[in-house]
Short mmCIF file of C-alpha atoms in Angstrom, two decimals:
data_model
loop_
_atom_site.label_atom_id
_atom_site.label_comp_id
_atom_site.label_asym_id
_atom_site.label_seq_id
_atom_site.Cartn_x
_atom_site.Cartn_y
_atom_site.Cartn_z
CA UNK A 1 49.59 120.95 88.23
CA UNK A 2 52.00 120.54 90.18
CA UNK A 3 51.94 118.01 93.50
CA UNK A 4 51.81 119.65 96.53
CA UNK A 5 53.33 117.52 99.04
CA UNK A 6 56.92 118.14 100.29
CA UNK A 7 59.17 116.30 98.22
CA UNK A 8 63.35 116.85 97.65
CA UNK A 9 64.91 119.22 95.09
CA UNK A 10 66.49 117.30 92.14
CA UNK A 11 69.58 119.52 91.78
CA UNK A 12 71.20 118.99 88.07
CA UNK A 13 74.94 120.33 88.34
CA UNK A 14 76.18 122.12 84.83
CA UNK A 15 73.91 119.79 82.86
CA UNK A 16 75.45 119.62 79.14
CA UNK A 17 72.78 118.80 76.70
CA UNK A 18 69.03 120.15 76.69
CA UNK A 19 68.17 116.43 75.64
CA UNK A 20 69.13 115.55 78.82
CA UNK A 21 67.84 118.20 81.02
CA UNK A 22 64.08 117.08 79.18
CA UNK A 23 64.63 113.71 79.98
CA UNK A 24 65.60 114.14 82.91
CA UNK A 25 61.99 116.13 83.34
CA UNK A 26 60.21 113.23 82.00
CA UNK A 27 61.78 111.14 84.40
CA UNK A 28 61.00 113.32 87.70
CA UNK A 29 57.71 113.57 86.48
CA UNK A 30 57.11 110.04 85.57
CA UNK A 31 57.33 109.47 89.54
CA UNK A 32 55.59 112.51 90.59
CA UNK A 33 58.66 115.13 91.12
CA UNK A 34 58.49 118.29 89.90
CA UNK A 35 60.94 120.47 91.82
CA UNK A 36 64.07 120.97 89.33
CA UNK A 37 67.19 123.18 90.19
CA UNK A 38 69.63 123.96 87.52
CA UNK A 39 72.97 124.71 88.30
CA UNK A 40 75.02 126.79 85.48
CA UNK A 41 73.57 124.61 82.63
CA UNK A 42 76.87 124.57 79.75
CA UNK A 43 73.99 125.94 77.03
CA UNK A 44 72.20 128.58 78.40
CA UNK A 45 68.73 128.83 79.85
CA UNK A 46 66.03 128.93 78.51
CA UNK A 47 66.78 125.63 76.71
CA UNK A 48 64.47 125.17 73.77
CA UNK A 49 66.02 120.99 73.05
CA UNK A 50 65.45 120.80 76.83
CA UNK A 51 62.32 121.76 76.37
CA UNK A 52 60.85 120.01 73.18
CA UNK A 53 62.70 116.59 74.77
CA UNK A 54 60.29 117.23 78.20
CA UNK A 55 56.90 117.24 75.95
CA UNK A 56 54.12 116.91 78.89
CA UNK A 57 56.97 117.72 81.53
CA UNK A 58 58.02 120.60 80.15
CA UNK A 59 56.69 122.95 82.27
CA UNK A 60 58.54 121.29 85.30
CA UNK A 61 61.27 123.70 83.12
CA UNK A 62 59.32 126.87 83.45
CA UNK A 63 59.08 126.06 86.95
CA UNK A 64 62.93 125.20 88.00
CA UNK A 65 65.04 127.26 89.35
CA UNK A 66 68.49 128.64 87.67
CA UNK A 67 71.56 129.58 89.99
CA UNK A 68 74.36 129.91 89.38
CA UNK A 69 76.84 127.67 91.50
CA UNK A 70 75.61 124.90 93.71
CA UNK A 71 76.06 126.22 97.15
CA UNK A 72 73.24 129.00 95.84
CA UNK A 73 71.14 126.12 94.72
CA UNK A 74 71.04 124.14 98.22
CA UNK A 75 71.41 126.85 100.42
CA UNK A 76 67.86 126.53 101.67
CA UNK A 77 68.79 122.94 102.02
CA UNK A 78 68.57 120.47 105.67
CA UNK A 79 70.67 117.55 104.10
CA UNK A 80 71.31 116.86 100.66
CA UNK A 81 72.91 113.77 98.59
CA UNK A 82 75.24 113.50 95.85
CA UNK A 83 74.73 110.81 93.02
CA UNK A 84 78.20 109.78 92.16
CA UNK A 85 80.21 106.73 91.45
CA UNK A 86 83.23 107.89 93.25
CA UNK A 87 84.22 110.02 96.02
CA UNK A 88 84.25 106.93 98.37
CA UNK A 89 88.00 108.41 99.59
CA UNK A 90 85.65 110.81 101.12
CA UNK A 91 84.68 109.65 104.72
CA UNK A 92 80.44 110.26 103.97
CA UNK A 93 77.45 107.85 104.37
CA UNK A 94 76.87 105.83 100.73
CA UNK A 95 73.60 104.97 100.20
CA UNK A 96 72.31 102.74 97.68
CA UNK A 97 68.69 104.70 96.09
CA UNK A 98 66.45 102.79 98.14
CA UNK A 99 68.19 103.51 101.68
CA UNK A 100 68.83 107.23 100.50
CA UNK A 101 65.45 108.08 99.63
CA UNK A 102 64.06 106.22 102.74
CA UNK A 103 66.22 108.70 104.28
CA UNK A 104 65.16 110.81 102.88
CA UNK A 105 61.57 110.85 103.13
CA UNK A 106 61.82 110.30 107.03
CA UNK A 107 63.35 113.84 106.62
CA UNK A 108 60.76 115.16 104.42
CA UNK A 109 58.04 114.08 106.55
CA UNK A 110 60.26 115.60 109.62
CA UNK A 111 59.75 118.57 107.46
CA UNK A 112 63.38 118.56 106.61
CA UNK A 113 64.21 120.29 103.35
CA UNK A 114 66.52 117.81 101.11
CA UNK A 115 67.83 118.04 97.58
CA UNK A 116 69.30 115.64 95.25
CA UNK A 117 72.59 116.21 92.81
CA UNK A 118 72.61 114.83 89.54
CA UNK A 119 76.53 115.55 88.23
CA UNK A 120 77.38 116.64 84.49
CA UNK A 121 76.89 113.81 81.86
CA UNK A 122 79.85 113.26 80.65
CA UNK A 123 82.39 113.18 84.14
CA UNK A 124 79.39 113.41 86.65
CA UNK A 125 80.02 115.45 89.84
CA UNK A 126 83.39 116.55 90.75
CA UNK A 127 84.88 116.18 94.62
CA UNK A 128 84.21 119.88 94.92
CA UNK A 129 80.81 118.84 94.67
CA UNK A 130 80.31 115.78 96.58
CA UNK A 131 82.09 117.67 99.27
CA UNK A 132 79.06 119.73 99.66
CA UNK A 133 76.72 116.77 99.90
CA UNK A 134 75.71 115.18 103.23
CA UNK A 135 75.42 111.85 101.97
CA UNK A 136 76.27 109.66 98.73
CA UNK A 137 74.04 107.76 96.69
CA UNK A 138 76.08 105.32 94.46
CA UNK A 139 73.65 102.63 92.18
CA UNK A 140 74.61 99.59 92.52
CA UNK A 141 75.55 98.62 88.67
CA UNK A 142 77.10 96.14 86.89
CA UNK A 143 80.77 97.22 87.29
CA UNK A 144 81.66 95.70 84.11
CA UNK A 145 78.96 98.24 82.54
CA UNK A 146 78.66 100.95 84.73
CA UNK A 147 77.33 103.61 81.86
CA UNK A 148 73.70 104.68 83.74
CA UNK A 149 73.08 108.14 81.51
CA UNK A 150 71.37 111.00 83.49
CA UNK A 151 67.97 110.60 82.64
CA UNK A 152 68.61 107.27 83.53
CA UNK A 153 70.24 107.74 87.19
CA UNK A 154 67.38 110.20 87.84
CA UNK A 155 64.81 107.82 86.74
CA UNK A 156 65.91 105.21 89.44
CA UNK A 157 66.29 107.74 91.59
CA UNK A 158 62.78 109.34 91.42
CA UNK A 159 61.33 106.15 90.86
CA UNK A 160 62.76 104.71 95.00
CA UNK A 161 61.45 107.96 96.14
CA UNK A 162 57.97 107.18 95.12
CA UNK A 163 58.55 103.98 96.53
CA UNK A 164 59.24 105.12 99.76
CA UNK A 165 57.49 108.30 100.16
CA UNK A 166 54.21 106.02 99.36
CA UNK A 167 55.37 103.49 101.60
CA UNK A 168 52.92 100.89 100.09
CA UNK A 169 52.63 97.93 102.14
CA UNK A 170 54.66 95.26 100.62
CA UNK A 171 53.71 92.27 98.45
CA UNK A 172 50.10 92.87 97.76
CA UNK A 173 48.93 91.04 94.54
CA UNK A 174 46.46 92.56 93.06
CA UNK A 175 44.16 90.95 90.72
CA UNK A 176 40.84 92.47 88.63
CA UNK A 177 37.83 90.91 89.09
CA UNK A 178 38.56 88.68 91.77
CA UNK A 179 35.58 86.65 93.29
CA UNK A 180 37.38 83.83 94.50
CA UNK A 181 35.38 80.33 94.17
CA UNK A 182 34.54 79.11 97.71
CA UNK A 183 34.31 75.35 98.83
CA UNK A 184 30.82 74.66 97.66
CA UNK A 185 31.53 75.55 94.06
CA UNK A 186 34.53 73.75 94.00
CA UNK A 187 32.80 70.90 94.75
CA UNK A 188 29.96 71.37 92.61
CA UNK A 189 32.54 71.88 89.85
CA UNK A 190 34.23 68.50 91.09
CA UNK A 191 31.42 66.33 91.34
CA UNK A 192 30.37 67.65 87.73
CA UNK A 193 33.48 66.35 86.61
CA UNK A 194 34.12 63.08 88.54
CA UNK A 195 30.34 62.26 87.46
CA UNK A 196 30.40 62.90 83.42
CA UNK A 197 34.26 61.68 83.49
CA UNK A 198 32.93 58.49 85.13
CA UNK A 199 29.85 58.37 82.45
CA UNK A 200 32.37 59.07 79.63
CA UNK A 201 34.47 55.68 81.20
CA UNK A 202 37.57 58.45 81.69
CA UNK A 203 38.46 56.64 84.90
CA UNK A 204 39.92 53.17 83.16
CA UNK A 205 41.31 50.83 83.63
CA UNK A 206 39.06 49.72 87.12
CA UNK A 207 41.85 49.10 89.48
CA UNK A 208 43.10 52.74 88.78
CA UNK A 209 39.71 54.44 88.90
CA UNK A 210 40.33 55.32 92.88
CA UNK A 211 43.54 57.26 92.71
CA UNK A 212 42.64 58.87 88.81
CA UNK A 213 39.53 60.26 90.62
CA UNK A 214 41.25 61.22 93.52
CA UNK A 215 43.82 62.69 91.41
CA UNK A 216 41.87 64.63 89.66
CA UNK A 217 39.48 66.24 92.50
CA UNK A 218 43.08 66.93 93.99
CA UNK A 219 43.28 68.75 91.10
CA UNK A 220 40.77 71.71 91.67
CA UNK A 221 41.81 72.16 94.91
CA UNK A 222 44.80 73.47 93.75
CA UNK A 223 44.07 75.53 91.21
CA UNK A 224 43.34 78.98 92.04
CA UNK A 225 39.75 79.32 90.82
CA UNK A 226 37.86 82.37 90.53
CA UNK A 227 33.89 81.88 90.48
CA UNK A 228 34.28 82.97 86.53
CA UNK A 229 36.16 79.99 86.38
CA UNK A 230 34.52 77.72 87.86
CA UNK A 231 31.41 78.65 85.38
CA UNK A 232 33.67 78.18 82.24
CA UNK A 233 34.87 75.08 83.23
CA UNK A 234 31.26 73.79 83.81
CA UNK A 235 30.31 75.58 80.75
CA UNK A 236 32.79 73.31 78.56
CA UNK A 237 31.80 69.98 79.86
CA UNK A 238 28.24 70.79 79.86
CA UNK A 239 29.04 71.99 75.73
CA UNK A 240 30.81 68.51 75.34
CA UNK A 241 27.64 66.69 76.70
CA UNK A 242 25.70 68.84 74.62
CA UNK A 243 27.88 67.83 71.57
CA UNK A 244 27.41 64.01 72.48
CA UNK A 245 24.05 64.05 73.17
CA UNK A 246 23.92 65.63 69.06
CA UNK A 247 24.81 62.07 68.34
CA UNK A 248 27.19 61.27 65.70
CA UNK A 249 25.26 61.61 63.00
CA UNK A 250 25.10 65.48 63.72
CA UNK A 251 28.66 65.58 64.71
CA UNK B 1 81.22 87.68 79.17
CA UNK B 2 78.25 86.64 79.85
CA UNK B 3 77.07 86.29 83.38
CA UNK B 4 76.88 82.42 83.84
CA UNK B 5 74.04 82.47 86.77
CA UNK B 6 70.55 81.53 86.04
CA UNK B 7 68.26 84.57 85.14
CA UNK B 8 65.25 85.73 83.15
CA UNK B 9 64.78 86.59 79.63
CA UNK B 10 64.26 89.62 78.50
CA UNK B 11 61.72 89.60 75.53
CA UNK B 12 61.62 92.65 73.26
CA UNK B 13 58.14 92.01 71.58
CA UNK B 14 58.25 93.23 67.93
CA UNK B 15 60.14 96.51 68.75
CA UNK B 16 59.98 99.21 66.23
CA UNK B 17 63.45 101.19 66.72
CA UNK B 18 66.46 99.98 66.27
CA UNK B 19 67.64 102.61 69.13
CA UNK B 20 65.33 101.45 71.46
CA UNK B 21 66.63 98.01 71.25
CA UNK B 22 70.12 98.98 71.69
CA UNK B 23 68.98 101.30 74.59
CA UNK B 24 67.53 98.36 76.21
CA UNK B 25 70.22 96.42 75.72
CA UNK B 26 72.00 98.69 77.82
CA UNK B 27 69.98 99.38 79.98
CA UNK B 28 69.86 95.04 81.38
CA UNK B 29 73.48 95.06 81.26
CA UNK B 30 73.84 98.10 83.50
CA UNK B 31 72.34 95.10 86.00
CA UNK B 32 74.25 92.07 84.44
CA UNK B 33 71.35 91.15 82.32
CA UNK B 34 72.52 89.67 79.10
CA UNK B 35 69.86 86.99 77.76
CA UNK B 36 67.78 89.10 75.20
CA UNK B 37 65.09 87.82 72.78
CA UNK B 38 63.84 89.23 70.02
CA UNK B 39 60.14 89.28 68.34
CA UNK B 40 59.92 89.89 64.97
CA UNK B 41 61.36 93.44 65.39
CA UNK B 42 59.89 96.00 62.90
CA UNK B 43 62.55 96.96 60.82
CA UNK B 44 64.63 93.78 60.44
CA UNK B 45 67.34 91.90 62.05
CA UNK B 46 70.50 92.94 63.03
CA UNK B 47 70.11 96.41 63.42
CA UNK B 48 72.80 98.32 62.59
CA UNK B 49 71.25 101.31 64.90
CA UNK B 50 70.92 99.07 67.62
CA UNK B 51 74.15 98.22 67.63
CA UNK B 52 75.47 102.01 67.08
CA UNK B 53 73.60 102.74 70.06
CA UNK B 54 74.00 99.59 72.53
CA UNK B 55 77.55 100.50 72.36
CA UNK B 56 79.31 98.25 75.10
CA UNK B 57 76.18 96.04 75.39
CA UNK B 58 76.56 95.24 71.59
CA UNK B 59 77.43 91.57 72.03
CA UNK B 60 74.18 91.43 73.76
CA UNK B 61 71.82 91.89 70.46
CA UNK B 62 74.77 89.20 68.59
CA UNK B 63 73.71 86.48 70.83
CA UNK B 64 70.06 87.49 71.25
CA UNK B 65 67.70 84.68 69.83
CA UNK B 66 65.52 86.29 66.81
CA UNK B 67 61.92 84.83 66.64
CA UNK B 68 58.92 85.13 64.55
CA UNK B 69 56.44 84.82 67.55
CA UNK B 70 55.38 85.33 70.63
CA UNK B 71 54.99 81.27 71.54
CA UNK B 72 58.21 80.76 69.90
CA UNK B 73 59.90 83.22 72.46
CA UNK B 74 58.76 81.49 75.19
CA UNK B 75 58.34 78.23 74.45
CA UNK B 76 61.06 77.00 76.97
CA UNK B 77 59.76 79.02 79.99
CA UNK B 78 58.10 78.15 82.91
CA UNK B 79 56.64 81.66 83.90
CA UNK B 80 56.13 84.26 82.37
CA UNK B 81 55.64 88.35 82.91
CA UNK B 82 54.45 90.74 80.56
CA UNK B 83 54.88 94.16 81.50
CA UNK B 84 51.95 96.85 80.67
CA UNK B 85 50.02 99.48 81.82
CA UNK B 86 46.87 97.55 80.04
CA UNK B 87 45.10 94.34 80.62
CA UNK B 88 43.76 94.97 83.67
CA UNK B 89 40.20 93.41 82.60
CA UNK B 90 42.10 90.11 82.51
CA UNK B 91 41.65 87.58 85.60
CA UNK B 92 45.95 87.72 86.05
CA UNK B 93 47.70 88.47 89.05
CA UNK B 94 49.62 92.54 88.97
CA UNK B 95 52.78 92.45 90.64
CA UNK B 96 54.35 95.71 90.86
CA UNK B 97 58.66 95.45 89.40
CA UNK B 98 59.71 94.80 92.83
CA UNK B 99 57.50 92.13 93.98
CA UNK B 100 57.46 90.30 89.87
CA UNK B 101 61.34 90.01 90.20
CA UNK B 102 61.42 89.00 93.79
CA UNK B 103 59.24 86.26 92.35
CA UNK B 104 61.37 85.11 89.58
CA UNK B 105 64.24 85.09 91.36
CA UNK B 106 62.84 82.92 94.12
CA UNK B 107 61.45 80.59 90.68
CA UNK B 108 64.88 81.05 89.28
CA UNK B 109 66.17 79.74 92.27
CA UNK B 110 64.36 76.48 92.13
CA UNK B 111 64.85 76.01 88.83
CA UNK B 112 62.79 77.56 86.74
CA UNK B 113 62.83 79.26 83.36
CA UNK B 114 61.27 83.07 83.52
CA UNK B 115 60.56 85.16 80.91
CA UNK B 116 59.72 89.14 80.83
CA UNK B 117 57.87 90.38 77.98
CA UNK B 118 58.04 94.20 76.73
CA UNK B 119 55.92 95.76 74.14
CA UNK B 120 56.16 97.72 71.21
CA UNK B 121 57.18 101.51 72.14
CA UNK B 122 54.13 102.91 70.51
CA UNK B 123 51.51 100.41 71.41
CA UNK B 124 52.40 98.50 74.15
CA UNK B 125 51.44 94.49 74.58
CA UNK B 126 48.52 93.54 73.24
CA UNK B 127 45.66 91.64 74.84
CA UNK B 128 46.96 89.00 72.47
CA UNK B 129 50.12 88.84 74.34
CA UNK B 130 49.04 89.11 77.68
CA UNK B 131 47.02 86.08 77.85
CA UNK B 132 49.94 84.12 76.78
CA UNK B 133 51.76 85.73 80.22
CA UNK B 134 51.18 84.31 83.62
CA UNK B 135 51.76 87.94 85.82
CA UNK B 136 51.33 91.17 85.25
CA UNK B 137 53.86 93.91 85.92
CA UNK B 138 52.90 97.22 85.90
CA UNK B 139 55.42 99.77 87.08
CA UNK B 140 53.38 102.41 89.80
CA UNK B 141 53.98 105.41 87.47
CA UNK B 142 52.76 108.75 87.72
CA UNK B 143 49.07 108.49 86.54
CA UNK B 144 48.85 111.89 84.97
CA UNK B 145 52.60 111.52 83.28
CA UNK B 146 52.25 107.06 82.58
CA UNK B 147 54.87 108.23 79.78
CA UNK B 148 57.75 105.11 80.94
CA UNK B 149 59.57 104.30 76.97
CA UNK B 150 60.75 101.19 76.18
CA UNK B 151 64.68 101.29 77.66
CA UNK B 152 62.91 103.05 80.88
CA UNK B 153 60.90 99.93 81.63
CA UNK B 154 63.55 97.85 80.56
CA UNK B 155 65.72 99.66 83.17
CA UNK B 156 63.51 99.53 86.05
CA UNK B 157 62.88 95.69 85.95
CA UNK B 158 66.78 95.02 85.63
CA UNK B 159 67.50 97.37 88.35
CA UNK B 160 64.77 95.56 90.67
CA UNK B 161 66.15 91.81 89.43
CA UNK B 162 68.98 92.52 90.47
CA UNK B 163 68.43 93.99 93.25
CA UNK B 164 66.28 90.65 94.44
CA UNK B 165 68.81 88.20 92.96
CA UNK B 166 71.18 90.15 95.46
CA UNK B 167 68.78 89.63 98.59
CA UNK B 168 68.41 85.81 97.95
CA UNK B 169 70.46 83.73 100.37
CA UNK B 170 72.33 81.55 97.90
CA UNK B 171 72.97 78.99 100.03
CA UNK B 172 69.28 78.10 100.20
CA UNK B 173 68.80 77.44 96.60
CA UNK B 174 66.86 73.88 96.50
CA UNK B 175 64.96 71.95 93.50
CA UNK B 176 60.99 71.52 93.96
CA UNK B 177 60.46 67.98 93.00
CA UNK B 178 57.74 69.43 90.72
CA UNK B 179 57.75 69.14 86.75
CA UNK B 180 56.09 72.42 85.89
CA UNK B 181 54.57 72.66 82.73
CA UNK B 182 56.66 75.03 80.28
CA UNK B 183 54.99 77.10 78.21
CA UNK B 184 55.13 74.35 74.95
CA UNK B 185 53.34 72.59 76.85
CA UNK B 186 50.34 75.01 77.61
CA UNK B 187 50.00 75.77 74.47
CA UNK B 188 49.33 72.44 73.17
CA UNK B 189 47.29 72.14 75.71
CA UNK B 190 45.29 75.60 74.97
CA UNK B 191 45.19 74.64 71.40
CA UNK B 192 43.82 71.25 72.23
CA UNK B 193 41.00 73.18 74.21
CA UNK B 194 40.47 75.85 71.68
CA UNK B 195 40.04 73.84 68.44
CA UNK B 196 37.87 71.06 70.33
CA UNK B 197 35.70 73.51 71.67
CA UNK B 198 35.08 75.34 68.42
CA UNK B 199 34.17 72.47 66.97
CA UNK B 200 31.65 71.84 69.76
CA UNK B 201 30.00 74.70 69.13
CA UNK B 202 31.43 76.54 72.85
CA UNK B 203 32.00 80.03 71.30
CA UNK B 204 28.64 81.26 71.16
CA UNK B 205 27.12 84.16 70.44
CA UNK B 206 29.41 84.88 67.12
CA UNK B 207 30.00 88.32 68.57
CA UNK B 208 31.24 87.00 72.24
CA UNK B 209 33.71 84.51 70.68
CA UNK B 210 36.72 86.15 70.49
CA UNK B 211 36.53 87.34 73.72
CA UNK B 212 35.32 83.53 75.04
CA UNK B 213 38.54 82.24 73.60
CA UNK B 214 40.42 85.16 74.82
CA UNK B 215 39.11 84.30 78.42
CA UNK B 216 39.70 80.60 77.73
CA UNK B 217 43.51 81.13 76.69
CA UNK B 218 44.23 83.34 79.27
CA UNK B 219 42.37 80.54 81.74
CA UNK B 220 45.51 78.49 81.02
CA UNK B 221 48.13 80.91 81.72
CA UNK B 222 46.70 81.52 85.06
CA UNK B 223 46.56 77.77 86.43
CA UNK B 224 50.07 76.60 88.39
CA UNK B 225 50.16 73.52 85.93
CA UNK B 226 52.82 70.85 86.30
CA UNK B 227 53.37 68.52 82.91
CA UNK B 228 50.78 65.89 84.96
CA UNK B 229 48.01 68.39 84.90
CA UNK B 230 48.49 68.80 81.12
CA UNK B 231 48.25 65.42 80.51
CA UNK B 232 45.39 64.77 82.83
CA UNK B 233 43.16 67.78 80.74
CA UNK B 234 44.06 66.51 77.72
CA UNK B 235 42.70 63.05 78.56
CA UNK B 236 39.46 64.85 80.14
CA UNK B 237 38.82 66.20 76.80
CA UNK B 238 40.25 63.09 74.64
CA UNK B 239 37.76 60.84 76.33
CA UNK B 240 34.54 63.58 75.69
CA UNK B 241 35.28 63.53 72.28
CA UNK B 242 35.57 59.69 72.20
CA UNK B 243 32.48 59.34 73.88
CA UNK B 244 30.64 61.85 71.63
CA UNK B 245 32.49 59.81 68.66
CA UNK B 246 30.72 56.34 70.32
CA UNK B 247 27.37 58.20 69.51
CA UNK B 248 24.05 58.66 71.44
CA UNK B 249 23.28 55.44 70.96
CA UNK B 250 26.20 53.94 72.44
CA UNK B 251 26.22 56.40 76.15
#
């Protein structure tokens, strides 16, 4: 089960309530993590709240590993970051998420080890901490708001290091089904317009006929027509010819 | 308190917990979100547990519009995003977070109105409420863990807006001349298509209409339509039906 590509630790420092430490799971997981460290959680360990919050994480939990102070739980540790909103009187790289975990996959694929540190929920991680840190990573939240939970902070966190350690080139748009309409079905679809519009008299009065016509091949050109499309819109106009030729006595 | 700059909607599309809503509430006002909409939520409107747990963000829900539908929602909008995991079988474009909200900021930008639809927790958007979208997001989760809840998503798309409203060079904010259509506006104009071409007999086999119409609505959402393109379709298919209405004998 689990994914066996280097990845960092996420390090959660005296973690409060097992609600959170199961979130926190689901949120590792949700992105592909699955290396937990648990530093001196306040309710013991096993945690069964932990675990029935993880549901289909929960065995990232079997799997973690309990120390007891942090310097135990990153001693095997190249560089490690702290997740805090303070500590910026300490003179230490701050990262935003994205910059930190492009950091620190470079490392990773260096075959550096690296861990994360999520702080306590209610204060989050004390100087004493951060001091053992390499790096911060502060998000960049509303300051009027700044109340990111732990689940929450890991989430974002996990979520940039899939980002980065997949390193997906940028901007693709993907789209199902996609067999775009080339230039001689466009223009089959446009001169099956322009010729029933012109047999329905669409293009009226005369002296505007030109730039109406004009206006409307202009039209299809700019659309972004798949070949699917192009065959439903020749299917309705060949339906309303259909409906005509019923006459309107049948209508 | 709220933030005066332009920025999307966030739609909450007939939610089922009052929690959840106040979670997500937070959750877009950890990023300076604060425009939230509401369809017909499942348990009635206000919530006092959304408010217990939005907390700070509480004067969020207060000036959140409450709708009955989807189209009502939206009706103001020039662009629209549902997010899912689903609806890949639909001809739409998939952005992933990053990419949809570098997108509507760059729309937001020029002018436009942007909307981002999320699903009920349990079910998700429906095909239903796709169609009516034109983008796809679909955040790049873990495919054997897809388990993202409702404030999660929420989260991730207000971290990413933000994080693209930051990038955009402000100074370079200028108006397209163009009149997009808004999404009023397609709706009429899928009605007008839908109802005509029932009555014309288009949605044939019985067992393949819904999914014809389907196709057809969705058709709409896809197409970069300015409020001259609407007009000039709903004269193509005002004239058939006048020419049908002149009779066979009359063509």
């Amino acid at each position: 089960m689990p994914d066996a590509a280097p990845q960092p630790a996420f390090v959660l420092v005296r973690p409060q309530m097992g609600e959170n430490i199961g979130a926190a799971a689901r949120a590792m997981w949700n992105f592909g993590l699955d290396r937990m460290r648990v530093v001196a959680p306040r309710d013991g360990w096993p945690s069964a709240s932990a675990v029935a919050m993880a549901s289909g994480a929960g065995w990232l939990l079997d799997e973690a590993m309990l120390v007891g102070d942090l310097p135990a739980a990153v001693g095997d540790c190249h560089y490690v970051y702290a997740t805090t909103a303070r500590g910026r009187e300490l003179t230490k790289p701050i990262f935003t998420p994205e910059e930190a975990m492009r950091d620190a996959a470079r490392r990773v694929a260096e075959g550096q080890k690296t861990a994360i540190l999520f702080g306590p929920e209610r204060s989050g991680l004390e100087n004493d901490d951060v001091v053992r840190a390499n790096a911060i990573i502060t998000v960049p939240v509303n300051p009027r708001f700044p109340s990111l939970n732990l689940a929450q902070c890991v989430l974002l966190t996990a979520y940039e290091w899939r980002r980065a350690a997949d390193a997906l080139p940028g901007a693709h748009v993907h789209m199902h089904n996609t067999q775009w309409a080339d230039q001689v079905e466009l223009e089959a679809l446009a001169t099956h317009y322009d010729d029933t519009m012109m047999q329905a008299g669409f293009f009226y009065p005369e002296h505007k006929a030109a730039i109406m016509r004009q206006t409307l091949r202009n039209f299809w050109s700019r659309m972004p027509l798949t070949q699917a499309d192009t065959r439903l819109l020749h299917g309705i106009l060949r339906q309303m010819v259909r409906w005509k030729d019923r006459g309107s006595g049948g209508a």
